[in-house]
Tab-separated table of C-alpha atoms in Angstrom:
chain	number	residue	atom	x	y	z
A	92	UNK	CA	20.357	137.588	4.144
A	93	UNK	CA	18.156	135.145	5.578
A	94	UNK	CA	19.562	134.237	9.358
A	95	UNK	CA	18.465	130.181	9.309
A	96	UNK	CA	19.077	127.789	12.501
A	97	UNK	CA	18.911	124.420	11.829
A	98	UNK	CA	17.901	121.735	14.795
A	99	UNK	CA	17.914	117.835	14.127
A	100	UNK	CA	19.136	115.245	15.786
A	101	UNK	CA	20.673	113.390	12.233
A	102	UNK	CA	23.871	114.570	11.925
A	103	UNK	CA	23.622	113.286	8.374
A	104	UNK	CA	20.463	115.444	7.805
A	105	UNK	CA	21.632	118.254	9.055
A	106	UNK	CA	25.097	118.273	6.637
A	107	UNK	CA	22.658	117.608	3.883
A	108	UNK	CA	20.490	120.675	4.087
A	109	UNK	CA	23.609	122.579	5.227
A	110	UNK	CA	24.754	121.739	2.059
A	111	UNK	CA	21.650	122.389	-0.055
A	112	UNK	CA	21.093	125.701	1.452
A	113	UNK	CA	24.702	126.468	0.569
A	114	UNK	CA	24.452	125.482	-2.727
A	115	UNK	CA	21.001	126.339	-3.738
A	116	UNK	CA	19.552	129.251	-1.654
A	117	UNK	CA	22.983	131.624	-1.430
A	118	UNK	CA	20.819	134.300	0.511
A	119	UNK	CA	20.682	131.923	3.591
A	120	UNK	CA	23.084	132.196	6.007
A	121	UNK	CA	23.473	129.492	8.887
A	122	UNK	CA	23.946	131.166	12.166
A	123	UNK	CA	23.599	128.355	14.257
A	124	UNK	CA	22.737	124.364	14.441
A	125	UNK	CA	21.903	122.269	17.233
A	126	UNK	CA	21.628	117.997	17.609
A	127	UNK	CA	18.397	117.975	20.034
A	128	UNK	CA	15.846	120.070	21.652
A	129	UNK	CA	17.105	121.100	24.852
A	130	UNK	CA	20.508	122.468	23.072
A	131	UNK	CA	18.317	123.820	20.037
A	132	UNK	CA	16.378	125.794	23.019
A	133	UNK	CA	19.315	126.827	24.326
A	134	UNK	CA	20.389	128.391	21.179
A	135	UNK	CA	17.227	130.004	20.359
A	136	UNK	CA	17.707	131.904	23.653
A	137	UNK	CA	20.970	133.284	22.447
A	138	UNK	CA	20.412	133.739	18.713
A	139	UNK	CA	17.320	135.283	16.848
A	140	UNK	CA	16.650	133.512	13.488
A	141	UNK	CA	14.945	134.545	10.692
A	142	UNK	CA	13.791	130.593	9.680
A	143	UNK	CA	14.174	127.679	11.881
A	144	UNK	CA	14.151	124.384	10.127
A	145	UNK	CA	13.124	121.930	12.964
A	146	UNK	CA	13.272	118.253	13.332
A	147	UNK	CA	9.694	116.604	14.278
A	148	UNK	CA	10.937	113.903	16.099
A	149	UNK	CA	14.135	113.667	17.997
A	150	UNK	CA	15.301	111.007	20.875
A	151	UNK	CA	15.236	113.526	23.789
A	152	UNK	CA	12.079	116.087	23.169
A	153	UNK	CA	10.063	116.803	19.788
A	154	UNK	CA	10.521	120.179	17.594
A	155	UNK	CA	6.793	120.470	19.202
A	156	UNK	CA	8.367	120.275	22.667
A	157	UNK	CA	11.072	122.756	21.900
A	158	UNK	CA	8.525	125.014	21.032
A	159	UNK	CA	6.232	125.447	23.754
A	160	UNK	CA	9.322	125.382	26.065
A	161	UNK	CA	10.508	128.763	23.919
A	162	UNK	CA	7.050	130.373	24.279
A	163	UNK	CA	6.939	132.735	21.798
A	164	UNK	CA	8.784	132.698	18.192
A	165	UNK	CA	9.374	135.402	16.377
A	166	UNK	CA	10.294	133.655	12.964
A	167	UNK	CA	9.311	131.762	10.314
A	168	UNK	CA	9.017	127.445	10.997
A	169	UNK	CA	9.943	125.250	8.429
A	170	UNK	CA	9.114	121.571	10.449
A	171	UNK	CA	11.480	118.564	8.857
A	172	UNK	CA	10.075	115.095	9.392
A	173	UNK	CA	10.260	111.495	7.777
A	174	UNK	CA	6.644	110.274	9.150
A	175	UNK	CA	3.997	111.028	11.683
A	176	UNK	CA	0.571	111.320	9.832
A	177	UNK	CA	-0.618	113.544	12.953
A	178	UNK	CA	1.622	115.707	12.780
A	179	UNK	CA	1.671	116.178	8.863
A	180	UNK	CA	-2.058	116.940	9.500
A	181	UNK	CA	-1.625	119.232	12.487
A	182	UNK	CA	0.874	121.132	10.637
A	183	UNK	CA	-1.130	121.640	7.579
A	184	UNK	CA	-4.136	122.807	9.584
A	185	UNK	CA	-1.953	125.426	10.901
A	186	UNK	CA	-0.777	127.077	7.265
A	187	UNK	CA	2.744	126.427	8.647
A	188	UNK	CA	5.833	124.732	6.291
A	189	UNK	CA	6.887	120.917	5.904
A	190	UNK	CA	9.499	119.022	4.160
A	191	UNK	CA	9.162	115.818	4.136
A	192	UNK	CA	12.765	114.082	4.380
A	193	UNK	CA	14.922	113.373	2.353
A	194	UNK	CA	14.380	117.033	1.412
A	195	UNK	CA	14.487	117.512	-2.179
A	196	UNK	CA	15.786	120.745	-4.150
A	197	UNK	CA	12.900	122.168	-5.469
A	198	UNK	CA	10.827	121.724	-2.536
A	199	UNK	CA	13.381	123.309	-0.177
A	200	UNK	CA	13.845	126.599	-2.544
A	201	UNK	CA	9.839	126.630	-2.562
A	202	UNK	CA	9.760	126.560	1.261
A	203	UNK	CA	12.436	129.114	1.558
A	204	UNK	CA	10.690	131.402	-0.863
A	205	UNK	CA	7.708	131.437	0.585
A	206	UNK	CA	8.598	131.885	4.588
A	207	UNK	CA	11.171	135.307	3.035
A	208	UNK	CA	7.943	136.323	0.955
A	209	UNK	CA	5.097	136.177	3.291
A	210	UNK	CA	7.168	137.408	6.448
A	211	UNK	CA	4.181	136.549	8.482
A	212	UNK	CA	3.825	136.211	12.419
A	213	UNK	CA	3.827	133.299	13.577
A	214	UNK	CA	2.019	133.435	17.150
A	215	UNK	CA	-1.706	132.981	16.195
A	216	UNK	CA	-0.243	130.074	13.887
A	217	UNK	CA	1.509	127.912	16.642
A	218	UNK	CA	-1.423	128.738	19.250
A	219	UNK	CA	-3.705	126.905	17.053
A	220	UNK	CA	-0.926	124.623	16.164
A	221	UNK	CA	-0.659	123.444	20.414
A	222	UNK	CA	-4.351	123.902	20.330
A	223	UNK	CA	-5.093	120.945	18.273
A	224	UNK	CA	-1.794	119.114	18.947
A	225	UNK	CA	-3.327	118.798	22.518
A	226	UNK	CA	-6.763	117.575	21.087
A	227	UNK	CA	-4.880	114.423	19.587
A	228	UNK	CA	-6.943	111.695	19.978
A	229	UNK	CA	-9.587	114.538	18.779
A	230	UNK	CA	-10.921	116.212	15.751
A	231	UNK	CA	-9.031	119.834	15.210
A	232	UNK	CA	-10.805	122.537	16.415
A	233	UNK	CA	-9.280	125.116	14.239
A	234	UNK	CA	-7.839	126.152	10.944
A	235	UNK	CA	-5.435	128.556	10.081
A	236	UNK	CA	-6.656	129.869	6.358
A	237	UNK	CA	-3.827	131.932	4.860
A	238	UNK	CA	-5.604	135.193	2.933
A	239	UNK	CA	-3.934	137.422	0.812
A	240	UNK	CA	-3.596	139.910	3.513
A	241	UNK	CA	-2.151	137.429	6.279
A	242	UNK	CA	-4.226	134.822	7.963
A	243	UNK	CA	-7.532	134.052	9.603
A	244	UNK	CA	-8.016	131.668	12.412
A	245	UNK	CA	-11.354	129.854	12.045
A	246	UNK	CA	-13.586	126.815	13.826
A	247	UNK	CA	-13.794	124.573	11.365
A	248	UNK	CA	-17.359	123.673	12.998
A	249	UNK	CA	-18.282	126.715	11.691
A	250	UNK	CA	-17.335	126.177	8.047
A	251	UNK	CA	-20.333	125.406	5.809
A	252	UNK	CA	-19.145	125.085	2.644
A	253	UNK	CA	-15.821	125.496	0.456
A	254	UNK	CA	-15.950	126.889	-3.474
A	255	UNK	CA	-13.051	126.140	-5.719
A	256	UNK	CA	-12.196	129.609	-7.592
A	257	UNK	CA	-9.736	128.789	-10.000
A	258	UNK	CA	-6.054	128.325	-7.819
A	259	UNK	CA	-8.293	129.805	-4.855
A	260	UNK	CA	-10.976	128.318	-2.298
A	261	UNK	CA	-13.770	130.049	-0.763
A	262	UNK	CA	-14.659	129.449	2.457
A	263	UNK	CA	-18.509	130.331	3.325
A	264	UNK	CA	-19.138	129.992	7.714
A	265	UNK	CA	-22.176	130.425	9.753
A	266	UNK	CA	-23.661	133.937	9.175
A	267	UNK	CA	-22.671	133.976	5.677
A	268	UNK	CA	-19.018	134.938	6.024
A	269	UNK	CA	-16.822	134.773	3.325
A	270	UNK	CA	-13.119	134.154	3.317
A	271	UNK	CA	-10.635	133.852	-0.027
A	272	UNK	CA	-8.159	131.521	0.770
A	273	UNK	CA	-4.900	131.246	-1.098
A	274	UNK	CA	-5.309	127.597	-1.594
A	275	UNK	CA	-6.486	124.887	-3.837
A	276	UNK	CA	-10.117	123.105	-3.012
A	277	UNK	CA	-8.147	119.884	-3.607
A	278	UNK	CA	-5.817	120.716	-0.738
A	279	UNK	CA	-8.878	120.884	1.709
A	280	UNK	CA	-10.692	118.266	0.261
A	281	UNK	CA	-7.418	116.233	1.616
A	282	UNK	CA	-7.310	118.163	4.787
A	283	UNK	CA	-10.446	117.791	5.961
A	284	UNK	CA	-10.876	114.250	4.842
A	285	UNK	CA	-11.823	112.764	8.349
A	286	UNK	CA	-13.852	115.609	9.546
A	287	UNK	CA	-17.309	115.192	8.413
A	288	UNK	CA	-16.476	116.929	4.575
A	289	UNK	CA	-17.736	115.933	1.726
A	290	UNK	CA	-16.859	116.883	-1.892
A	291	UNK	CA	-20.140	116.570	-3.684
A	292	UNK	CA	-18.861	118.259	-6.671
A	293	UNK	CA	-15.961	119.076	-8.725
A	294	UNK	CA	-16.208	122.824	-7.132
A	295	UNK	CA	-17.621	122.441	-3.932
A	296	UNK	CA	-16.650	120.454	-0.880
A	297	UNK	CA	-19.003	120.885	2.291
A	298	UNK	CA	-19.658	120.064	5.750
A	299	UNK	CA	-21.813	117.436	6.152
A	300	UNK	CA	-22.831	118.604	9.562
A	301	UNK	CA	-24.409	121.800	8.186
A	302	UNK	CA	-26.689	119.909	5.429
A	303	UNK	CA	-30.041	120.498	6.138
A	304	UNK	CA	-32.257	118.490	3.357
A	305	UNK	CA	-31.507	116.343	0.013
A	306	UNK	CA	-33.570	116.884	-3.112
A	307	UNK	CA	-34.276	114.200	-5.549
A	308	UNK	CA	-32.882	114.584	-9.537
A	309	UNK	CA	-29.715	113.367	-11.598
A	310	UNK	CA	-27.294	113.733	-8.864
A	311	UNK	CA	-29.771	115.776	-6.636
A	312	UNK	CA	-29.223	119.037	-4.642
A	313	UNK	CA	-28.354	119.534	-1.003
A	314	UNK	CA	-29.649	122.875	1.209
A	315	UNK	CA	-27.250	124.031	3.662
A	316	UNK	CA	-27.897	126.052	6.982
A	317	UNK	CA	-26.470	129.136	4.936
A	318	UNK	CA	-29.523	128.445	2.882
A	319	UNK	CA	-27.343	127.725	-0.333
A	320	UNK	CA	-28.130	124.463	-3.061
A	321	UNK	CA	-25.209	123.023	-4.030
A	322	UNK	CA	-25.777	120.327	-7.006
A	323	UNK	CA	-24.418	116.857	-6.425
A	324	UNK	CA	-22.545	115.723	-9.380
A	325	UNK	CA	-24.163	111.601	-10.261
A	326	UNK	CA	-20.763	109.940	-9.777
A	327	UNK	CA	-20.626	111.400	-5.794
A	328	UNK	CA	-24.681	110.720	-5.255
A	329	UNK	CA	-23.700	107.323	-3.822
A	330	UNK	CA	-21.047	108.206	-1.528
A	331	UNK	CA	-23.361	111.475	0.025
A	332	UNK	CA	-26.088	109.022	0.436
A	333	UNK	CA	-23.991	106.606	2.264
A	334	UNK	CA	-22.488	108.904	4.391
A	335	UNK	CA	-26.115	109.943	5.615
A	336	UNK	CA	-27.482	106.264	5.350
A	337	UNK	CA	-30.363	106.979	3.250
């Protein structure tokens, strides 16, 4: 059995995915459920989950509060939330779970599959996760990119390039590093949006700051500082050469 603790301050919301866990996920058990941070902190002290499903934003502290009050966490997050662009995007930079609410079915058995399936520390995740919560009015400084043997933390100034591979991305970094990243290039074209990527291509999405020279034809190529020419598909010609002015 799964040992879940639920914390939101929605009595409503709570009931609901008591309810849908109940119903739906039958290996979850509910050991515990608190109405705010400073009583879901409380009960974290006294109870070790599994899974936490934790409220974003509540009257008297965030989720975000609760956990760098706790420290260290030892299970799997699955944030709830009904808005905050930020913290949607610091989330996802972190490899860690949403559900947007109302929480639907299918998307709450997904997110319960994968936290019991990957069974993956949490630590390096959430230190990145404060990391960039703390650079708010800031570009994020890192990424988490889940692997299929765990995670890597990366810069994402030191990203060059990304490479669809079928439901896979490939990251290329300074020094010609290569990570395989369990996730779609669409994902991080989305992600990375307002941080200086580009997709120039229907595979390849790159950092702009790491282009090093255009050359002329249909679409034209671009050289990057790993030395790599990418080919720039016509239809995304105009928005590359906007983006540099020329």
């Amino acid at each position: 059995m799964t040992r879940t603790i639920l914390i939101d301050d929605e009595t409503n919301t709570r009931e609901a995915l008591r309810g849908l866990l109940q119903h739906y996920c039958p290996d979850v058990t509910i050991i515990g459920e608190a109405a705010s941070a400073e009583a879901g902190l409380q009960l974290l002290r006294e109870q070790t989950p599994d899974l936490l499903f934790l409220d974003v934003e509540m009257p008297l502290g965030s989720g975000f509060d609760l956990l760098d009050m706790l420290g260290t966490a030892s299970f799997d997050i699955i944030f709830t939330t009904a808005h905050d662009r930020y913290a949607l995007r610091a989330i996802k930079f972190c490899a860690l779970d949403y559900l947007l609410k109302p929480v639907g079915v299918a998307e709450l058995r997904e997110a319960v599959a994968k936290a019991q399936r990957q069974k993956s520390p949490v630590a390096a995740q959430l230190n990145t996760f404060y990391d960039n919560l703390r650079e708010r009015n800031g570009p994020a400084g890192k990424v988490v990119l889940p692997t299929m043997q765990g995670f890597e933390v990366v810069e994402v100034a030191r990203i060059v390039r990304c490479q669809a591979d079928d439901n896979y991305t490939l990251f290329v970094l300074e020094g010609k590093e290569k990570i395989l990243v369990s996730r779609t290039l669409k994902e991080y074209e989305e992600l990375f949006s307002d941080y200086g990527f580009i997709r120039i291509h229907q595979s390849h999405l790159i950092n702009a700051a790491h282009v090093k020279r255009y050359i002329k034809g249909s679409g034209g190529y671009v050289q990057l500082t790993d030395d790599s020419i990418i080919e720039v598909s016509r239809r995304k010609k105009d928005e590359l050469m906007k983006r540099f002015q020329a």
